[in-house]
mmCIF file of C-alpha atoms in Angstrom:
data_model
loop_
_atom_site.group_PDB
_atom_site.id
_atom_site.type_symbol
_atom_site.label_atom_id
_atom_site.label_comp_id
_atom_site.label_asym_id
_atom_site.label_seq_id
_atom_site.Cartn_x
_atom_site.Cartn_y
_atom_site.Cartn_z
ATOM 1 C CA UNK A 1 -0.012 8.189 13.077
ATOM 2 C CA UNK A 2 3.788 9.541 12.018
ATOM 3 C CA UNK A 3 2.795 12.932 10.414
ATOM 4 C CA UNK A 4 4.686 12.077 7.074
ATOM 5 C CA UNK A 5 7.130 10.048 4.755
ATOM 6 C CA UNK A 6 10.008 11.572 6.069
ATOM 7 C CA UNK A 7 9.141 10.516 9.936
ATOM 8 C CA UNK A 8 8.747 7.091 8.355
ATOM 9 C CA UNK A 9 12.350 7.482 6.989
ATOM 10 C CA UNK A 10 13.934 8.387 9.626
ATOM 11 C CA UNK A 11 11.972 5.717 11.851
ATOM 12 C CA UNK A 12 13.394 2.767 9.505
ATOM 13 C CA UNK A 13 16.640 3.627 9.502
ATOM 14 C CA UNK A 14 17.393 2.698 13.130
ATOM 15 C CA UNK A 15 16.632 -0.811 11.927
ATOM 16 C CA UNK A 16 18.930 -3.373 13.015
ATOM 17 C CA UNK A 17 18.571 -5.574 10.218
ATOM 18 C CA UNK A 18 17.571 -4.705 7.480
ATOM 19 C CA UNK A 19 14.990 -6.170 5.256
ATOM 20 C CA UNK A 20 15.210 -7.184 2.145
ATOM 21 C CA UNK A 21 13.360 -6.057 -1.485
ATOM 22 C CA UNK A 22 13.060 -8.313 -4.278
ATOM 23 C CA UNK A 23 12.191 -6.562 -7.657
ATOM 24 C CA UNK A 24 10.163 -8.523 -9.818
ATOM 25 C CA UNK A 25 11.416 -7.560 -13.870
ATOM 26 C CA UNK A 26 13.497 -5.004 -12.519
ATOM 27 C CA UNK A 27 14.756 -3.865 -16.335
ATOM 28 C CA UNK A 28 13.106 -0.619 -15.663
ATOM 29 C CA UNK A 29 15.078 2.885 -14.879
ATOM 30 C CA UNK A 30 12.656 3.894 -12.306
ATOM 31 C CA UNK A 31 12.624 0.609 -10.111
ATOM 32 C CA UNK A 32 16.351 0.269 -9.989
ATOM 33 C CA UNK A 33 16.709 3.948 -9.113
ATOM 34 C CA UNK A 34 14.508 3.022 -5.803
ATOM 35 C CA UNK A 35 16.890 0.117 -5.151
ATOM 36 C CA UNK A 36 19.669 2.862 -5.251
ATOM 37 C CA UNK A 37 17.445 5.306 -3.035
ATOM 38 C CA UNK A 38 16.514 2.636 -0.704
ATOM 39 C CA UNK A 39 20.220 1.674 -0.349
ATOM 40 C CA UNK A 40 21.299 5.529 -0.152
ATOM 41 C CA UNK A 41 18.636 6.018 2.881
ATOM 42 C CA UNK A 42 20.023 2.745 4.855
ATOM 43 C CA UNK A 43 16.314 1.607 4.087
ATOM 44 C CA UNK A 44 16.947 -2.208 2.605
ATOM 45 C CA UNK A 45 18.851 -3.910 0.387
ATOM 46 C CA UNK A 46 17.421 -4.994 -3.280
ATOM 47 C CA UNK A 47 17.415 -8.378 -4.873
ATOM 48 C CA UNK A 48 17.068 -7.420 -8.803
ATOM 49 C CA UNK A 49 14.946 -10.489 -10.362
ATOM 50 C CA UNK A 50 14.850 -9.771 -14.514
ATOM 51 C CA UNK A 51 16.913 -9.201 -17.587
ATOM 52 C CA UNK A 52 20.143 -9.500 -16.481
ATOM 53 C CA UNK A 53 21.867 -7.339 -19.107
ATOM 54 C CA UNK A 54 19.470 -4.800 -18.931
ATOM 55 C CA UNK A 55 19.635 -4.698 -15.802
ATOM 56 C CA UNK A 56 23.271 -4.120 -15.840
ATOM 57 C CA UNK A 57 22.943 -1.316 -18.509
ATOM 58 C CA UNK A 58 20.555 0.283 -16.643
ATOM 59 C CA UNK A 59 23.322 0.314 -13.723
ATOM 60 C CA UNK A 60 26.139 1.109 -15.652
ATOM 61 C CA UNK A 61 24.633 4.149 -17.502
ATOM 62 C CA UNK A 62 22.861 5.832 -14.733
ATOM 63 C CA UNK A 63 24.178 4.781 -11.441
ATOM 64 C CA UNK A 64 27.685 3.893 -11.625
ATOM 65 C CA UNK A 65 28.481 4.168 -8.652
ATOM 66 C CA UNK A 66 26.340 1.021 -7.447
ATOM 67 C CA UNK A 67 26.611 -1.143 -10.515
ATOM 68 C CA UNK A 68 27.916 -3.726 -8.511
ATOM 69 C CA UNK A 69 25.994 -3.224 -5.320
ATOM 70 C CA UNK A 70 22.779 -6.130 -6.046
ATOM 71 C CA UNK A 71 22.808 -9.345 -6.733
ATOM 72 C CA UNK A 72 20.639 -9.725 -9.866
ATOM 73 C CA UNK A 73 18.772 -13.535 -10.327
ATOM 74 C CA UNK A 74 18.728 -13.604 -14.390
ATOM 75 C CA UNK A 75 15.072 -14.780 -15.653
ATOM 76 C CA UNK A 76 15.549 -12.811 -19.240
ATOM 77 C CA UNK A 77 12.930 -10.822 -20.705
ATOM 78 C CA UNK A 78 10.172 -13.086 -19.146
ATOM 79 C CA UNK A 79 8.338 -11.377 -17.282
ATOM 80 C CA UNK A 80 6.391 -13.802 -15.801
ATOM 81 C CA UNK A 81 9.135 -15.998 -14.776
ATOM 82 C CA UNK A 82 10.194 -12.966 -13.352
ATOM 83 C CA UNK A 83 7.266 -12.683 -11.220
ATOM 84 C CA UNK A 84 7.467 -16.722 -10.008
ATOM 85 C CA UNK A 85 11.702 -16.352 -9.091
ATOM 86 C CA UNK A 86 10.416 -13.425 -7.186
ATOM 87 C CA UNK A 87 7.873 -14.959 -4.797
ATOM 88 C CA UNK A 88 10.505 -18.280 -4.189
ATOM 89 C CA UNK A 89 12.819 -15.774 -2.814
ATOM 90 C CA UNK A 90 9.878 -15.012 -0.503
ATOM 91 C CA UNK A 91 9.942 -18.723 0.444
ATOM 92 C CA UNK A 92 13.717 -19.379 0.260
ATOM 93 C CA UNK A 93 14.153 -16.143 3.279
ATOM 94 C CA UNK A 94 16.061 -14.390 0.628
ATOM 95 C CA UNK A 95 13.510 -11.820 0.084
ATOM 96 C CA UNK A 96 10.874 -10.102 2.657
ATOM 97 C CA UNK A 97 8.685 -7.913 0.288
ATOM 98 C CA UNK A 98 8.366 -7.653 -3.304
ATOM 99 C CA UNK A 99 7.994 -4.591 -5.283
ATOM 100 C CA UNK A 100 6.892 -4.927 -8.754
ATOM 101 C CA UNK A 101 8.981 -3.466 -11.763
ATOM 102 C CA UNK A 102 8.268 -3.767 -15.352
ATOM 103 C CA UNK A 103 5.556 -6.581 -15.265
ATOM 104 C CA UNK A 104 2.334 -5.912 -15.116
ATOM 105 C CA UNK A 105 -0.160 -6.327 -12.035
ATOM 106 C CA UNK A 106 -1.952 -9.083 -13.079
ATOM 107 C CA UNK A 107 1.523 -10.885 -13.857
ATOM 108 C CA UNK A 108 2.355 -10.105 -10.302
ATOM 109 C CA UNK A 109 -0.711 -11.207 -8.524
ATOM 110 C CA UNK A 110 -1.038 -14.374 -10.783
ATOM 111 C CA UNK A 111 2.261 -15.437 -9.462
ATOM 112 C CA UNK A 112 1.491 -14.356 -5.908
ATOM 113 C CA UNK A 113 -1.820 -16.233 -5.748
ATOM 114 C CA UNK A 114 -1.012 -19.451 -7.604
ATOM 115 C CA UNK A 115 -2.385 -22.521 -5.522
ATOM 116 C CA UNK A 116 1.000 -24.327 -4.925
ATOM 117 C CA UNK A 117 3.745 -21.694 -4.933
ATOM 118 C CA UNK A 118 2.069 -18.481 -4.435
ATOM 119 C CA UNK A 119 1.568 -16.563 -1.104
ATOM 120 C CA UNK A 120 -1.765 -16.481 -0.147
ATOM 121 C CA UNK A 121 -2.746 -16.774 3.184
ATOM 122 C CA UNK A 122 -6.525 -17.617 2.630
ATOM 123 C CA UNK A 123 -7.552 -13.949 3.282
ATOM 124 C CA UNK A 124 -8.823 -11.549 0.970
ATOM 125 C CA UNK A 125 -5.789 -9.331 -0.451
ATOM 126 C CA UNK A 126 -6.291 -5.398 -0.462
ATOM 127 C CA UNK A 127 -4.285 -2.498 -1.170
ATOM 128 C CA UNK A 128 -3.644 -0.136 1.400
ATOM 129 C CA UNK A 129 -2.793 3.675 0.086
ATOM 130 C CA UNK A 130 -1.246 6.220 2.255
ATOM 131 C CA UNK A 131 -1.063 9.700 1.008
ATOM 132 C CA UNK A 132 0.607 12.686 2.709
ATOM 133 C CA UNK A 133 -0.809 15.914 3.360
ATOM 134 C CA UNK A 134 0.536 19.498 4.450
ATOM 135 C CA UNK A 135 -0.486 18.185 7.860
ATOM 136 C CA UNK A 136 -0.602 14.420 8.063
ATOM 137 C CA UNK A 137 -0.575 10.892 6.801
ATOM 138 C CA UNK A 138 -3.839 9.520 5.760
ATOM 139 C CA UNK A 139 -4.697 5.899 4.509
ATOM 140 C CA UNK A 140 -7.155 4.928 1.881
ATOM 141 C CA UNK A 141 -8.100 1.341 0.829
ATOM 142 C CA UNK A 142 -9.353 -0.778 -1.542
ATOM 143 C CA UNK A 143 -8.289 0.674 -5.022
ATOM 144 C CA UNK A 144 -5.842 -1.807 -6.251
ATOM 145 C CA UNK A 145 -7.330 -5.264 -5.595
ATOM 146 C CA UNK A 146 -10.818 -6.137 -4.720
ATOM 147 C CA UNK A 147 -13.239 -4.743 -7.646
ATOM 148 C CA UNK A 148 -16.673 -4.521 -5.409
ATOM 149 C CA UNK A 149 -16.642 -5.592 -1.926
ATOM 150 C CA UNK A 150 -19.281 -7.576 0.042
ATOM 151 C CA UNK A 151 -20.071 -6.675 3.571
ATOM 152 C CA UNK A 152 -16.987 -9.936 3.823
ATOM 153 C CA UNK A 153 -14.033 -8.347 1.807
ATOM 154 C CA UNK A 154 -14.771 -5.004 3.304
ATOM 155 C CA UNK A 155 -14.572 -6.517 6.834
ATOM 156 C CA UNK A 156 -11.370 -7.587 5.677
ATOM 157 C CA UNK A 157 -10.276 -4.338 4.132
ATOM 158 C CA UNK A 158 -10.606 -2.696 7.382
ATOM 159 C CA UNK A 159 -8.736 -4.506 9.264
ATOM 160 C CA UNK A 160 -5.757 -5.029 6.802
ATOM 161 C CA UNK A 161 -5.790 -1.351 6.524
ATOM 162 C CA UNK A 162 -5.979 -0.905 10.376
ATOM 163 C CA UNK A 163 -2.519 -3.376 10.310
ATOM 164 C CA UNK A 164 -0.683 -0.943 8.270
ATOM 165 C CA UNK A 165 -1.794 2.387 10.022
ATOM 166 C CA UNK A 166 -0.580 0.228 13.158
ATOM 167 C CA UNK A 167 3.088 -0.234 11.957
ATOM 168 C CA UNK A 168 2.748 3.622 11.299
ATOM 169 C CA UNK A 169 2.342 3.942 15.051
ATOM 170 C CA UNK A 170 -1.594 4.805 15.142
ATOM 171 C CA UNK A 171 -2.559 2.638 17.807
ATOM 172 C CA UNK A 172 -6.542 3.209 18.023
ATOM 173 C CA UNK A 173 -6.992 4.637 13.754
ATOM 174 C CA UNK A 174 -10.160 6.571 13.368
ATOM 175 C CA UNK A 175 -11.745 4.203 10.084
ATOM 176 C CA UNK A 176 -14.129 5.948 8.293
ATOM 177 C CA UNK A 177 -16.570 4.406 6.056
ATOM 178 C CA UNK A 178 -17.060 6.534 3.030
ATOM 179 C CA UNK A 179 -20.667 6.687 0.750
ATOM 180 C CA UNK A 180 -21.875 9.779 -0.600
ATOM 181 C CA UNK A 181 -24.572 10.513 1.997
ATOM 182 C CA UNK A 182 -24.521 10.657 6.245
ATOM 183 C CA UNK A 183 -27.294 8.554 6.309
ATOM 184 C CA UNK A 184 -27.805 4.582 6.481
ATOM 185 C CA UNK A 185 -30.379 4.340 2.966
ATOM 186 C CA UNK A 186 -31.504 0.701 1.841
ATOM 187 C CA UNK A 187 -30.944 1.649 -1.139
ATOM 188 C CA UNK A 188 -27.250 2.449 -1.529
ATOM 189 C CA UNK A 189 -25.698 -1.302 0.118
ATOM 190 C CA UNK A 190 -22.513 0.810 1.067
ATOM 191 C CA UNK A 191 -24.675 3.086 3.483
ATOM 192 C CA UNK A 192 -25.813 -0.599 4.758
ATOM 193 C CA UNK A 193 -22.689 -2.171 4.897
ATOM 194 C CA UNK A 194 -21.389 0.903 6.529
ATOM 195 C CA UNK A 195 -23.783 0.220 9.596
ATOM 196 C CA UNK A 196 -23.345 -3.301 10.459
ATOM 197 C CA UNK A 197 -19.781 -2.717 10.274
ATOM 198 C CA UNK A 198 -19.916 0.307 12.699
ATOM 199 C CA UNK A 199 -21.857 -2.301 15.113
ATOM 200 C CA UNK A 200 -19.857 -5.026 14.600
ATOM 201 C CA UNK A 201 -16.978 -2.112 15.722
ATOM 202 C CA UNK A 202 -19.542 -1.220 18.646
ATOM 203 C CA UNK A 203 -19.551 -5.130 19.343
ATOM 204 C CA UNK A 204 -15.879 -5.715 19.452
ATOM 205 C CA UNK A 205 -15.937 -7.989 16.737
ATOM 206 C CA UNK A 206 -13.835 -5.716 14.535
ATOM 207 C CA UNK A 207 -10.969 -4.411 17.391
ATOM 208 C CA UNK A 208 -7.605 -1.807 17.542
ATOM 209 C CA UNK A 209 -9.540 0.518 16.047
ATOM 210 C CA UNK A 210 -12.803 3.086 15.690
ATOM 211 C CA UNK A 211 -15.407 2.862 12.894
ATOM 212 C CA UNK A 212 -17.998 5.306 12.166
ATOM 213 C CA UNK A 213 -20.199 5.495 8.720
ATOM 214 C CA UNK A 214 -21.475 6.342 6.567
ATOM 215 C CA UNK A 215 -20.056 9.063 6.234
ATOM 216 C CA UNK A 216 -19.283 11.314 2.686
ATOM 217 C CA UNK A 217 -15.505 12.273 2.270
ATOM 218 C CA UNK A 218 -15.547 16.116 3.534
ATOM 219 C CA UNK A 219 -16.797 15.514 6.800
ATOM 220 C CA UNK A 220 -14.583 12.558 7.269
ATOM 221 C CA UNK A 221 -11.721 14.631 6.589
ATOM 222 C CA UNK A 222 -12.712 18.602 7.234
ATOM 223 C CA UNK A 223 -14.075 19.075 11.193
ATOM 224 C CA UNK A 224 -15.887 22.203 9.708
ATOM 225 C CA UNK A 225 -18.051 20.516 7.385
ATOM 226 C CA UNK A 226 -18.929 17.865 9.983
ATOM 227 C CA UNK A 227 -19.872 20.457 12.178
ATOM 228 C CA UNK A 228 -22.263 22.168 9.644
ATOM 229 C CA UNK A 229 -23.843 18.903 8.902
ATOM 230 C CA UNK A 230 -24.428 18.206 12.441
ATOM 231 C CA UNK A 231 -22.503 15.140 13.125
ATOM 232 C CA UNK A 232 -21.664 14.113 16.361
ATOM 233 C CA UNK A 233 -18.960 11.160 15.953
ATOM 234 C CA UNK A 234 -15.324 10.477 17.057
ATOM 235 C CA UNK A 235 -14.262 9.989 13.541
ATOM 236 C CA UNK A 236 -15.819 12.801 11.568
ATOM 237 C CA UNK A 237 -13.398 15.520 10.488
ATOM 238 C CA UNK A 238 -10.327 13.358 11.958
ATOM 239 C CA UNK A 239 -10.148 10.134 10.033
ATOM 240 C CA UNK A 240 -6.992 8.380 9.702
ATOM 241 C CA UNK A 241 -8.547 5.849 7.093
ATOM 242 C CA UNK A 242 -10.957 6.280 4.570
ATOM 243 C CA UNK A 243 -12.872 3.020 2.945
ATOM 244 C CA UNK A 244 -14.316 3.825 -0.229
ATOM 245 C CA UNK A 245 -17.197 1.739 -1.631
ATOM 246 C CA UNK A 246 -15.196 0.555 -4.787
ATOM 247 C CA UNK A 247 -12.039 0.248 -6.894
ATOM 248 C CA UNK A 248 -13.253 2.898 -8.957
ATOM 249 C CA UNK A 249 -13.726 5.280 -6.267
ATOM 250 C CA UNK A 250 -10.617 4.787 -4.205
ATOM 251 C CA UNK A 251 -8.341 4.655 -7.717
ATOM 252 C CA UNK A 252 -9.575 7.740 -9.165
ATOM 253 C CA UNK A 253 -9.105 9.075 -5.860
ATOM 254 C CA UNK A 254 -5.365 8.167 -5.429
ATOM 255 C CA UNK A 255 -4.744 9.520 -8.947
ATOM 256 C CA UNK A 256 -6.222 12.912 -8.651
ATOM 257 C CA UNK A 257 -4.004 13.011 -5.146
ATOM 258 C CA UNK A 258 -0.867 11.859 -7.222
ATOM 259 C CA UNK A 259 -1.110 13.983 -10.405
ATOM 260 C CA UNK A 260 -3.341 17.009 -9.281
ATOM 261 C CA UNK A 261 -2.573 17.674 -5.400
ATOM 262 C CA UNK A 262 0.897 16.314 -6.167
ATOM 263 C CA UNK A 263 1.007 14.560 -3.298
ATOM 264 C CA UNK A 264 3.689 12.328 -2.122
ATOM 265 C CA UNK A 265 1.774 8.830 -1.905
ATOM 266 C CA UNK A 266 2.788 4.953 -1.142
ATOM 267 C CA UNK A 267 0.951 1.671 -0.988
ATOM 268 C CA UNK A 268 1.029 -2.093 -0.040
ATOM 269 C CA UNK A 269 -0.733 -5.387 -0.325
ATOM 270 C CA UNK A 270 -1.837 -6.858 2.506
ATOM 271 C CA UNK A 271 -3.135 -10.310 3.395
ATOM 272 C CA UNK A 272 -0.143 -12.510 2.056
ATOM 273 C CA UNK A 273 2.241 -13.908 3.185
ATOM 274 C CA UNK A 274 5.123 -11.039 2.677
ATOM 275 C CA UNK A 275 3.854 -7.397 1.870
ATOM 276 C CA UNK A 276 3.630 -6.997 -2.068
ATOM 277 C CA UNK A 277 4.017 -3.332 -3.765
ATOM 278 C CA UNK A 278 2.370 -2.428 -6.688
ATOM 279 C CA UNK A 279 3.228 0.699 -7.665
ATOM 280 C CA UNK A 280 2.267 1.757 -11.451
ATOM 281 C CA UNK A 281 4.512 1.055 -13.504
ATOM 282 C CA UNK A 282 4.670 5.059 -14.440
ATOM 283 C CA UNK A 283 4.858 5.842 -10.520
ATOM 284 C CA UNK A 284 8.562 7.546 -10.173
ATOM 285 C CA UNK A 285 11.442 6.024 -8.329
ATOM 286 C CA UNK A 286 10.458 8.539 -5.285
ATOM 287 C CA UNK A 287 7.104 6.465 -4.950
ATOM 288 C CA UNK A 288 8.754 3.532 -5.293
ATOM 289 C CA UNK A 289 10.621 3.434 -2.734
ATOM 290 C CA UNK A 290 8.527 4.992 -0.793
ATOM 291 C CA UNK A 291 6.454 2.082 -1.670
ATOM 292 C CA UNK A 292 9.033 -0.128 0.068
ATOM 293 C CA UNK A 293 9.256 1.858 3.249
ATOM 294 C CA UNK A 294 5.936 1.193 3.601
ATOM 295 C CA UNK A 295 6.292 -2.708 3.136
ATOM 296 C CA UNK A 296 9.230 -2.813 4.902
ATOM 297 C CA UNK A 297 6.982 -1.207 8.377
ATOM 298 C CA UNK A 298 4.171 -3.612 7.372
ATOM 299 C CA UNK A 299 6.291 -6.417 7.575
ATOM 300 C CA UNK A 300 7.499 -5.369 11.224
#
């Protein structure tokens, strides 16, 4: 796995083409600033989809010196229609990813899984969060998109996950499986889940990658705590992603990462067509284009 953000900068810079962003209701300070960062780091170019003249005051007042460096596709202040002109450039090849702006999520994903013109592939979405540490990159999924997995959608979370920690250059990921307790209970379905997954893993049925669980976060993460607790596993103490059990778990988690351990964080949506970024809408322009860097290896 590339030990941080910066390695992943650097890494997507010796593109040869570059890829390119389309912001859906880009009329936010924040979003257009990571267009301007992305273009500054030779990361991608941005397509700004939204309120045209906002757009352009936006430009004009902050970053002058690129006011005329995007095209901008003028939907007005709908945000919706925002969110449709955004995935057709996915289908037109003017676009490759789309980062989200001022709309909301559900706006986004409403255009991205409409029936006729949306993106979906026929496999279940998930968000896959990558936060950086003092020593390395670590992924986290699902707590963005899929509310309460069955044994299914977490099958499918793993291995959408495993994708992206791939195009991060972690060929084998160690994928833990995270419950509160070391131990398979019938009563807790994640500790059940956890096992049949970890067999399935065993079975080669779930490849380009190793599964252990259950398994509680600190000795997924901390080899000393593993240790203590007696566990004997490949993936204990060094996991490169953690599954948590729901969207509550794995959102408060990315949030106390963000705003208490301050780290520097990213994430994508995978199993569509083009990678989609959902970054909250109060996420800075740092995370945001961070955000892009990330779609922009997923879509390698």
């Amino acid at each position: 796995m590339l030990k941080n953000f910066d390695q992943l900068l650097k890494k997507l810079r010796n593109q040869t083409e570059k890829k390119t962003v389309v912001i859906a209701a880009a009329q936010t300070e924040s979003a257009i600033e990571a267009a301007v960062m992305a273009k500054k780091e030779g990361l991608a170019n941005s397509l700004l989809v939204g309120d045209k003249a906002v757009i352009e005051k936006i430009l004009s007042e902050h970053f002058s010196d690129y006011a005329k460096s995007f095209e901008i596709d003028d939907t007005g202040s709908d945000m919706a229609k925002a969110c449709s002109r955004a995935v057709e450039t996915i289908h037109e090849k003017k676009a490759h990813i789309i980062l989200k702006g001022k709309a909301d999520t559900a706006l986004m994903l409403k255009a991205v899984l409409d029936k006729e013109k949306g993106l979906g592939t026929g496999e279940v979405m998930s968000d896959v969060f990558a936060y950086e540490t003092p020593d390395r990159l670590v992924l986290m999924s699902d707590g963005g998109i899929v509310m309460y997995p069955d044994l299914k959608e977490k099958i499918s979370i793993v291995k959408n996950a495993v994708k992206v920690a791939h195009s991060l250059d972690c060929q084998i990921p160690k994928v833990a499986l995270l419950a509160s307790v070391e131990v398979v209970n019938p009563k807790m379905d994640c500790t059940l889940d956890a096992a049949i997954i970890c067999k399935m893993n065993q079975r080669n049925q779930i490849t380009g990658c190793i599964i252990d669980g259950p398994l509680a976060f600190d000795n997924a993460i901390d080899l000393d705590a593993a240790k203590i607790k007696g566990i004997d596993s490949p993936v204990a103490g060094k996991a490169d992603i953690l599954i948590v059990p729901n969207i509550e778990a794995g959102n408060i988690f990315a949030k106390s990462l963000t705003y208490y351990a301050k780290y520097r964080v990213a994430h994508v949506v995978m199993g569509t067509k083009a990678p989609i970024l959902i970054a909250s809408r109060a996420d800075n322009a740092e995370t945001k284009m961070l955000c892009m860097a990330m779609g922009i290896a997923a879509s390698m």
